[in-house]
Amino acid sequence: MPKHRLSRKGRYVALATTGIAVVVAAGVAAQTSMAASAWPAQRTYTGRAFDTCAAPSLAAMKAWKKDGYYGGVAVYVGGRNRGCGQPNLTRSWVKSVDGLGWRVIPLYVGAQPPCQKSGNKERFTAATAASVGASNANDAVAKASALGLKAGSPVYLNMEPYDTADKACNEATLNYVRSFTRTLRAKTYRAGLYGFSTSSAKAIATAKDRTDLPGNLWYAQWNGQETTTKDWPWDPKLYTDHSRGHQYKANSKETRGGYTITVDRNAWDAPVALIG
């Protein structure tokens, strides 16, 4: 398993504990209480996307785009718990892949829950959840902006598995996520969360209090089903407005155009970055 989030060992330990369109106002009501006119038009991509630990070379991206299987690529824009260095991920790279027709999906690996067993570099507590959430969101916006990802872009907060049955830990995690979301929205960035259908994504989808939760949910459910609807495990009325991503297969070693990359496969119907 590549070091997609946290580390290879950290992810195993954590797990052990538990079409392109521009939509003018889609999802704005879910994102913020601000007037819709204050928000740039959302860019929505519907189709296949991949994520991998380190952003591939531009030559690989050209070859894979020519192959035509994928149209979206997720990149890790920052976070102290990010598992890989990113020598290729620059403002120039982002502009170039956008010009090739790729739709870019920004991921930020923020602090992780206090009850999580992985050996991450940054962790929040019940007392610090709100402040760390705001700090992480400010950093995420700064990192995204430096790469040319404009206001109106989404940032997907990477939340690894944790024990959601631990009530205090779950409440602290929701507090952290809400703070991260509020801070993003205050800076006119759309909020999303990547998590696991058995834990971190489930905590968001099943929370009774929907206040300040992310408007987009990217769930990891490695069942091989390329869909965001047929296997949706929660209330079917949630996240219906081009707001879902599904990571359906992990660690798929693929060769396209002569370049081999180990990726996770995703079915995508959600916001992607605005590049400028």
mmCIF file of C-alpha atoms in Angstrom:
data_model
loop_
_atom_site.group_PDB
_atom_site.id
_atom_site.type_symbol
_atom_site.label_atom_id
_atom_site.label_comp_id
_atom_site.label_asym_id
_atom_site.label_seq_id
_atom_site.Cartn_x
_atom_site.Cartn_y
_atom_site.Cartn_z
ATOM 1 C CA MET A 1 0.000 0.000 0.000
ATOM 2 C CA PRO A 2 1.468 3.399 -0.956
ATOM 3 C CA LYS A 3 1.635 6.109 1.689
ATOM 4 C CA HIS A 4 -1.506 7.861 0.507
ATOM 5 C CA ARG A 5 -2.440 9.318 3.871
ATOM 6 C CA LEU A 6 -0.432 9.277 7.074
ATOM 7 C CA SER A 7 1.877 6.288 6.514
ATOM 8 C CA ARG A 8 1.524 2.721 5.320
ATOM 9 C CA LYS A 9 1.813 1.397 8.880
ATOM 10 C CA GLY A 10 -0.408 4.136 10.239
ATOM 11 C CA ARG A 11 -3.210 3.373 7.825
ATOM 12 C CA TYR A 12 -3.170 -0.344 8.565
ATOM 13 C CA VAL A 13 -3.296 0.346 12.297
ATOM 14 C CA ALA A 14 -6.100 2.885 11.885
ATOM 15 C CA LEU A 15 -8.140 0.455 9.791
ATOM 16 C CA ALA A 16 -7.643 -2.245 12.364
ATOM 17 C CA THR A 17 -9.448 -0.108 14.923
ATOM 18 C CA THR A 18 -12.611 0.250 13.129
ATOM 19 C CA GLY A 19 -18.669 13.901 -17.423
ATOM 20 C CA ILE A 20 -17.778 17.542 -16.804
ATOM 21 C CA ALA A 21 -20.189 20.357 -16.074
ATOM 22 C CA VAL A 22 -20.225 23.809 -14.539
ATOM 23 C CA VAL A 23 -23.056 24.276 -12.078
ATOM 24 C CA VAL A 24 -23.685 27.918 -11.363
ATOM 25 C CA ALA A 25 -25.150 27.671 -7.866
ATOM 26 C CA ALA A 26 -25.092 23.967 -7.050
ATOM 27 C CA GLY A 27 -24.315 23.213 -3.442
ATOM 28 C CA VAL A 28 -24.003 26.850 -2.355
ATOM 29 C CA ALA A 29 -26.854 26.600 0.130
ATOM 30 C CA ALA A 30 -25.145 23.622 1.728
ATOM 31 C CA GLN A 31 -21.815 25.405 1.821
ATOM 32 C CA THR A 32 -22.589 28.755 3.394
ATOM 33 C CA SER A 33 -25.167 31.209 4.640
ATOM 34 C CA MET A 34 -23.659 33.918 2.427
ATOM 35 C CA ALA A 35 -25.563 35.140 -0.601
ATOM 36 C CA ALA A 36 -25.111 32.837 -3.568
ATOM 37 C CA SER A 37 -23.830 35.752 -5.645
ATOM 38 C CA ALA A 38 -20.758 35.968 -3.375
ATOM 39 C CA TRP A 39 -19.576 32.553 -4.539
ATOM 40 C CA PRO A 40 -17.867 31.697 -7.819
ATOM 41 C CA ALA A 41 -19.677 29.166 -9.966
ATOM 42 C CA GLN A 42 -18.986 25.613 -8.875
ATOM 43 C CA ARG A 43 -17.088 23.387 -11.299
ATOM 44 C CA THR A 44 -18.476 19.871 -11.146
ATOM 45 C CA TYR A 45 -16.837 16.815 -12.662
ATOM 46 C CA THR A 46 -18.698 13.547 -13.157
ATOM 47 C CA GLY A 47 -16.613 10.543 -14.170
ATOM 48 C CA ARG A 48 -13.571 8.515 -13.146
ATOM 49 C CA ALA A 49 -10.800 9.951 -10.976
ATOM 50 C CA PHE A 50 -7.663 8.591 -9.369
ATOM 51 C CA ASP A 51 -5.593 9.506 -6.356
ATOM 52 C CA THR A 52 -2.013 8.529 -5.643
ATOM 53 C CA CYS A 53 0.446 9.456 -2.956
ATOM 54 C CA ALA A 54 2.674 11.862 -4.909
ATOM 55 C CA ALA A 55 1.499 13.896 -7.877
ATOM 56 C CA PRO A 56 2.811 12.141 -11.028
ATOM 57 C CA SER A 57 5.193 13.797 -13.461
ATOM 58 C CA LEU A 58 3.713 16.014 -16.144
ATOM 59 C CA ALA A 59 4.856 13.495 -18.766
ATOM 60 C CA ALA A 60 2.885 10.767 -16.994
ATOM 61 C CA MET A 61 -0.154 13.009 -16.742
ATOM 62 C CA LYS A 62 0.015 13.705 -20.478
ATOM 63 C CA ALA A 63 0.243 9.980 -21.251
ATOM 64 C CA TRP A 64 -2.575 9.045 -18.897
ATOM 65 C CA LYS A 65 -4.807 11.803 -20.257
ATOM 66 C CA LYS A 66 -4.239 10.585 -23.800
ATOM 67 C CA ASP A 67 -5.238 7.090 -22.658
ATOM 68 C CA GLY A 68 -8.596 8.590 -21.693
ATOM 69 C CA TYR A 69 -9.659 6.288 -18.863
ATOM 70 C CA TYR A 70 -9.499 8.903 -16.087
ATOM 71 C CA GLY A 71 -10.539 12.534 -16.177
ATOM 72 C CA GLY A 72 -9.942 13.593 -12.574
ATOM 73 C CA VAL A 73 -6.855 13.532 -10.352
ATOM 74 C CA ALA A 74 -6.731 14.081 -6.596
ATOM 75 C CA VAL A 75 -3.653 15.802 -5.183
ATOM 76 C CA TYR A 76 -2.461 16.255 -1.612
ATOM 77 C CA VAL A 77 -2.041 20.000 -1.247
ATOM 78 C CA GLY A 78 -0.793 19.991 2.355
ATOM 79 C CA GLY A 79 -1.113 18.979 5.987
ATOM 80 C CA ARG A 80 1.485 17.821 8.491
ATOM 81 C CA ASN A 81 0.206 14.255 8.178
ATOM 82 C CA ARG A 82 0.634 14.142 4.409
ATOM 83 C CA GLY A 83 2.357 10.841 3.620
ATOM 84 C CA CYS A 84 4.540 11.825 0.637
ATOM 85 C CA GLY A 85 6.718 14.638 -0.579
ATOM 86 C CA GLN A 86 5.365 16.416 -3.632
ATOM 87 C CA PRO A 87 8.270 17.352 -5.931
ATOM 88 C CA ASN A 88 5.985 17.654 -8.971
ATOM 89 C CA LEU A 89 3.135 19.528 -7.321
ATOM 90 C CA THR A 90 3.691 23.183 -8.236
ATOM 91 C CA ARG A 91 1.548 26.022 -9.515
ATOM 92 C CA SER A 92 2.948 25.377 -12.992
ATOM 93 C CA TRP A 93 2.058 21.656 -12.773
ATOM 94 C CA VAL A 94 -1.515 22.455 -11.748
ATOM 95 C CA LYS A 95 -1.940 24.936 -14.592
ATOM 96 C CA SER A 96 -0.453 22.473 -17.080
ATOM 97 C CA VAL A 97 -2.637 19.501 -16.091
ATOM 98 C CA ASP A 98 -5.697 21.747 -16.104
ATOM 99 C CA GLY A 99 -4.765 22.776 -19.631
ATOM 100 C CA LEU A 100 -4.596 19.104 -20.586
ATOM 101 C CA GLY A 101 -8.191 18.699 -19.449
ATOM 102 C CA TRP A 102 -7.659 17.113 -16.041
ATOM 103 C CA ARG A 103 -10.028 18.076 -13.239
ATOM 104 C CA VAL A 104 -8.076 18.576 -10.019
ATOM 105 C CA ILE A 105 -9.396 17.407 -6.637
ATOM 106 C CA PRO A 106 -7.558 19.010 -3.662
ATOM 107 C CA LEU A 107 -6.973 16.905 -0.521
ATOM 108 C CA TYR A 108 -5.629 18.177 2.788
ATOM 109 C CA VAL A 109 -4.350 15.726 5.437
ATOM 110 C CA GLY A 110 -5.166 17.541 8.642
ATOM 111 C CA ALA A 111 -4.857 16.625 12.304
ATOM 112 C CA GLN A 112 -6.319 13.268 13.327
ATOM 113 C CA PRO A 113 -8.596 12.217 16.212
ATOM 114 C CA PRO A 114 -7.277 11.659 19.747
ATOM 115 C CA CYS A 115 -8.483 8.030 19.819
ATOM 116 C CA GLN A 116 -6.936 7.069 16.496
ATOM 117 C CA LYS A 117 -4.150 4.500 16.811
ATOM 118 C CA SER A 118 -1.978 5.609 13.887
ATOM 119 C CA GLY A 119 1.344 7.324 14.497
ATOM 120 C CA ASN A 120 0.494 10.673 12.938
ATOM 121 C CA LYS A 121 2.450 13.887 13.354
ATOM 122 C CA GLU A 122 -0.495 16.079 14.296
ATOM 123 C CA ARG A 123 -3.436 15.199 16.499
ATOM 124 C CA PHE A 124 -6.154 17.312 18.110
ATOM 125 C CA THR A 125 -7.758 16.872 21.524
ATOM 126 C CA ALA A 126 -11.227 17.723 22.773
ATOM 127 C CA ALA A 127 -9.818 20.995 24.109
ATOM 128 C CA THR A 128 -7.964 21.957 20.921
ATOM 129 C CA ALA A 129 -10.334 20.595 18.258
ATOM 130 C CA ALA A 130 -11.836 23.952 17.284
ATOM 131 C CA SER A 131 -8.594 25.907 17.259
ATOM 132 C CA VAL A 132 -6.679 23.219 15.359
ATOM 133 C CA GLY A 133 -9.528 22.894 12.876
ATOM 134 C CA ALA A 134 -9.399 26.617 12.133
ATOM 135 C CA SER A 135 -5.604 26.614 11.908
ATOM 136 C CA ASN A 136 -5.615 23.637 9.538
ATOM 137 C CA ALA A 137 -8.243 25.260 7.336
ATOM 138 C CA ASN A 138 -6.275 28.496 7.103
ATOM 139 C CA ASP A 139 -3.206 26.498 6.112
ATOM 140 C CA ALA A 140 -5.222 24.512 3.564
ATOM 141 C CA VAL A 141 -6.467 27.708 1.926
ATOM 142 C CA ALA A 142 -2.947 29.140 1.847
ATOM 143 C CA LYS A 143 -1.545 25.966 0.283
ATOM 144 C CA ALA A 144 -4.372 25.712 -2.240
ATOM 145 C CA SER A 145 -4.102 29.367 -3.206
ATOM 146 C CA ALA A 146 -0.334 29.065 -3.683
ATOM 147 C CA LEU A 147 -0.984 26.292 -6.208
ATOM 148 C CA GLY A 148 -3.422 28.452 -8.159
ATOM 149 C CA LEU A 149 -6.593 26.836 -6.797
ATOM 150 C CA LYS A 150 -8.937 29.790 -6.656
ATOM 151 C CA ALA A 151 -11.675 30.727 -4.210
ATOM 152 C CA GLY A 152 -14.735 28.624 -4.932
ATOM 153 C CA SER A 153 -12.596 25.487 -5.146
ATOM 154 C CA PRO A 154 -13.278 22.602 -2.782
ATOM 155 C CA VAL A 155 -10.805 21.298 -0.241
ATOM 156 C CA TYR A 156 -11.411 17.728 0.927
ATOM 157 C CA LEU A 157 -10.296 17.120 4.493
ATOM 158 C CA ASN A 158 -8.681 13.688 4.834
ATOM 159 C CA MET A 159 -9.966 11.932 7.953
ATOM 160 C CA GLU A 160 -8.638 8.423 8.569
ATOM 161 C CA PRO A 161 -10.553 5.692 10.456
ATOM 162 C CA TYR A 162 -11.121 6.036 14.186
ATOM 163 C CA ASP A 163 -13.364 4.512 16.849
ATOM 164 C CA THR A 164 -16.649 6.345 16.329
ATOM 165 C CA ALA A 165 -18.141 4.403 19.253
ATOM 166 C CA ASP A 166 -15.876 6.444 21.521
ATOM 167 C CA LYS A 167 -18.380 9.227 22.151
ATOM 168 C CA ALA A 168 -15.908 11.803 23.453
ATOM 169 C CA CYS A 169 -13.536 11.159 20.548
ATOM 170 C CA ASN A 170 -16.351 11.351 18.010
ATOM 171 C CA GLU A 171 -17.638 14.624 19.434
ATOM 172 C CA ALA A 172 -14.142 16.107 19.352
ATOM 173 C CA THR A 173 -13.753 14.988 15.735
ATOM 174 C CA LEU A 174 -17.054 16.545 14.686
ATOM 175 C CA ASN A 175 -16.045 19.747 16.483
ATOM 176 C CA TYR A 176 -12.756 19.773 14.567
ATOM 177 C CA VAL A 177 -14.483 19.123 11.229
ATOM 178 C CA ARG A 178 -17.070 21.837 11.845
ATOM 179 C CA SER A 179 -14.353 24.361 12.688
ATOM 180 C CA PHE A 180 -12.387 23.405 9.566
ATOM 181 C CA THR A 181 -15.538 23.774 7.457
ATOM 182 C CA ARG A 182 -16.552 27.145 8.904
ATOM 183 C CA THR A 183 -13.093 28.564 8.339
ATOM 184 C CA LEU A 184 -12.938 27.328 4.737
ATOM 185 C CA ARG A 185 -16.329 28.813 3.957
ATOM 186 C CA ALA A 186 -15.373 32.142 5.509
ATOM 187 C CA LYS A 187 -12.634 32.301 2.885
ATOM 188 C CA THR A 188 -15.032 31.201 0.099
ATOM 189 C CA TYR A 189 -13.668 27.694 -0.344
ATOM 190 C CA ARG A 190 -16.066 24.768 -0.526
ATOM 191 C CA ALA A 191 -15.741 22.080 2.133
ATOM 192 C CA GLY A 192 -15.541 18.346 1.614
ATOM 193 C CA LEU A 193 -14.424 15.349 3.619
ATOM 194 C CA TYR A 194 -12.708 12.120 2.607
ATOM 195 C CA GLY A 195 -13.322 9.269 5.007
ATOM 196 C CA PHE A 196 -14.223 5.619 5.415
ATOM 197 C CA SER A 197 -17.771 4.323 5.118
ATOM 198 C CA THR A 198 -17.334 2.343 8.350
ATOM 199 C CA SER A 199 -16.025 5.222 10.451
ATOM 200 C CA SER A 200 -14.996 8.767 9.527
ATOM 201 C CA ALA A 201 -17.360 9.265 6.569
ATOM 202 C CA LYS A 202 -20.112 7.479 8.476
ATOM 203 C CA ALA A 203 -19.717 9.919 11.376
ATOM 204 C CA ILE A 204 -20.419 12.825 9.019
ATOM 205 C CA ALA A 205 -23.269 11.156 7.119
ATOM 206 C CA THR A 206 -25.105 10.008 10.240
ATOM 207 C CA ALA A 207 -24.602 13.052 12.487
ATOM 208 C CA LYS A 208 -27.991 14.283 13.691
ATOM 209 C CA ASP A 209 -26.804 17.870 13.952
ATOM 210 C CA ARG A 210 -25.948 18.906 10.380
ATOM 211 C CA THR A 211 -24.678 22.366 11.360
ATOM 212 C CA ASP A 212 -21.367 23.292 9.694
ATOM 213 C CA LEU A 213 -20.713 19.851 8.284
ATOM 214 C CA PRO A 214 -18.954 19.621 4.892
ATOM 215 C CA GLY A 215 -21.193 19.986 1.851
ATOM 216 C CA ASN A 216 -19.409 17.197 -0.055
ATOM 217 C CA LEU A 217 -18.610 13.660 1.054
ATOM 218 C CA TRP A 218 -16.001 11.341 -0.477
ATOM 219 C CA TYR A 219 -16.358 7.883 0.995
ATOM 220 C CA ALA A 220 -13.921 4.973 0.855
ATOM 221 C CA GLN A 221 -15.781 1.711 0.353
ATOM 222 C CA TRP A 222 -13.525 -0.752 -1.442
ATOM 223 C CA ASN A 223 -16.219 -2.904 -3.012
ATOM 224 C CA GLY A 224 -15.197 -2.523 -6.666
ATOM 225 C CA GLN A 225 -18.476 -0.816 -7.570
ATOM 226 C CA GLU A 226 -17.972 2.241 -9.771
ATOM 227 C CA THR A 227 -20.935 4.237 -8.523
ATOM 228 C CA THR A 228 -21.894 7.047 -6.164
ATOM 229 C CA THR A 229 -25.546 6.011 -5.926
ATOM 230 C CA LYS A 230 -26.209 2.260 -5.946
ATOM 231 C CA ASP A 231 -24.025 1.544 -2.924
ATOM 232 C CA TRP A 232 -24.599 4.803 -1.032
ATOM 233 C CA PRO A 233 -24.995 3.437 2.523
ATOM 234 C CA TRP A 234 -26.812 6.329 4.211
ATOM 235 C CA ASP A 235 -29.888 8.537 3.849
ATOM 236 C CA PRO A 236 -30.449 8.763 0.065
ATOM 237 C CA LYS A 237 -31.508 12.393 0.444
ATOM 238 C CA LEU A 238 -28.038 13.419 1.633
ATOM 239 C CA TYR A 239 -25.339 14.778 -0.686
ATOM 240 C CA THR A 240 -27.469 14.496 -3.811
ATOM 241 C CA ASP A 241 -26.535 17.786 -5.521
ATOM 242 C CA HIS A 242 -23.283 16.680 -7.246
ATOM 243 C CA SER A 243 -21.707 16.203 -3.824
ATOM 244 C CA ARG A 244 -20.411 12.607 -3.729
ATOM 245 C CA GLY A 245 -17.183 10.808 -4.462
ATOM 246 C CA HIS A 246 -16.628 7.075 -3.992
ATOM 247 C CA GLN A 247 -13.189 5.504 -3.650
ATOM 248 C CA TYR A 248 -14.102 2.001 -4.723
ATOM 249 C CA LYS A 249 -10.710 0.330 -5.204
ATOM 250 C CA ALA A 250 -7.337 0.842 -3.508
ATOM 251 C CA ASN A 251 -3.794 0.124 -4.672
ATOM 252 C CA SER A 252 -4.492 -0.569 -8.313
ATOM 253 C CA LYS A 253 -1.194 -0.840 -10.218
ATOM 254 C CA GLU A 254 -1.916 0.469 -13.710
ATOM 255 C CA THR A 255 0.150 1.172 -16.807
ATOM 256 C CA ARG A 256 -1.131 3.759 -19.265
ATOM 257 C CA GLY A 257 0.850 5.255 -22.101
ATOM 258 C CA GLY A 258 4.001 3.552 -20.841
ATOM 259 C CA TYR A 259 3.781 4.992 -17.306
ATOM 260 C CA THR A 260 2.980 2.739 -14.331
ATOM 261 C CA ILE A 261 1.375 4.276 -11.244
ATOM 262 C CA THR A 262 -0.256 2.671 -8.216
ATOM 263 C CA VAL A 263 -3.539 4.482 -7.681
ATOM 264 C CA ASP A 264 -6.844 4.365 -5.867
ATOM 265 C CA ARG A 265 -9.871 4.372 -8.176
ATOM 266 C CA ASN A 266 -12.806 6.726 -7.657
ATOM 267 C CA ALA A 267 -16.240 7.314 -9.099
ATOM 268 C CA TRP A 268 -16.755 11.080 -8.974
ATOM 269 C CA ASP A 269 -19.748 13.426 -9.027
ATOM 270 C CA ALA A 270 -18.681 16.426 -6.982
ATOM 271 C CA PRO A 271 -16.867 19.781 -7.089
ATOM 272 C CA VAL A 272 -13.332 20.119 -8.434
ATOM 273 C CA ALA A 273 -10.842 22.974 -8.324
ATOM 274 C CA LEU A 274 -11.126 26.279 -10.111
ATOM 275 C CA ILE A 275 -7.712 26.953 -11.596
ATOM 276 C CA GLY A 276 -6.276 30.403 -12.132
#
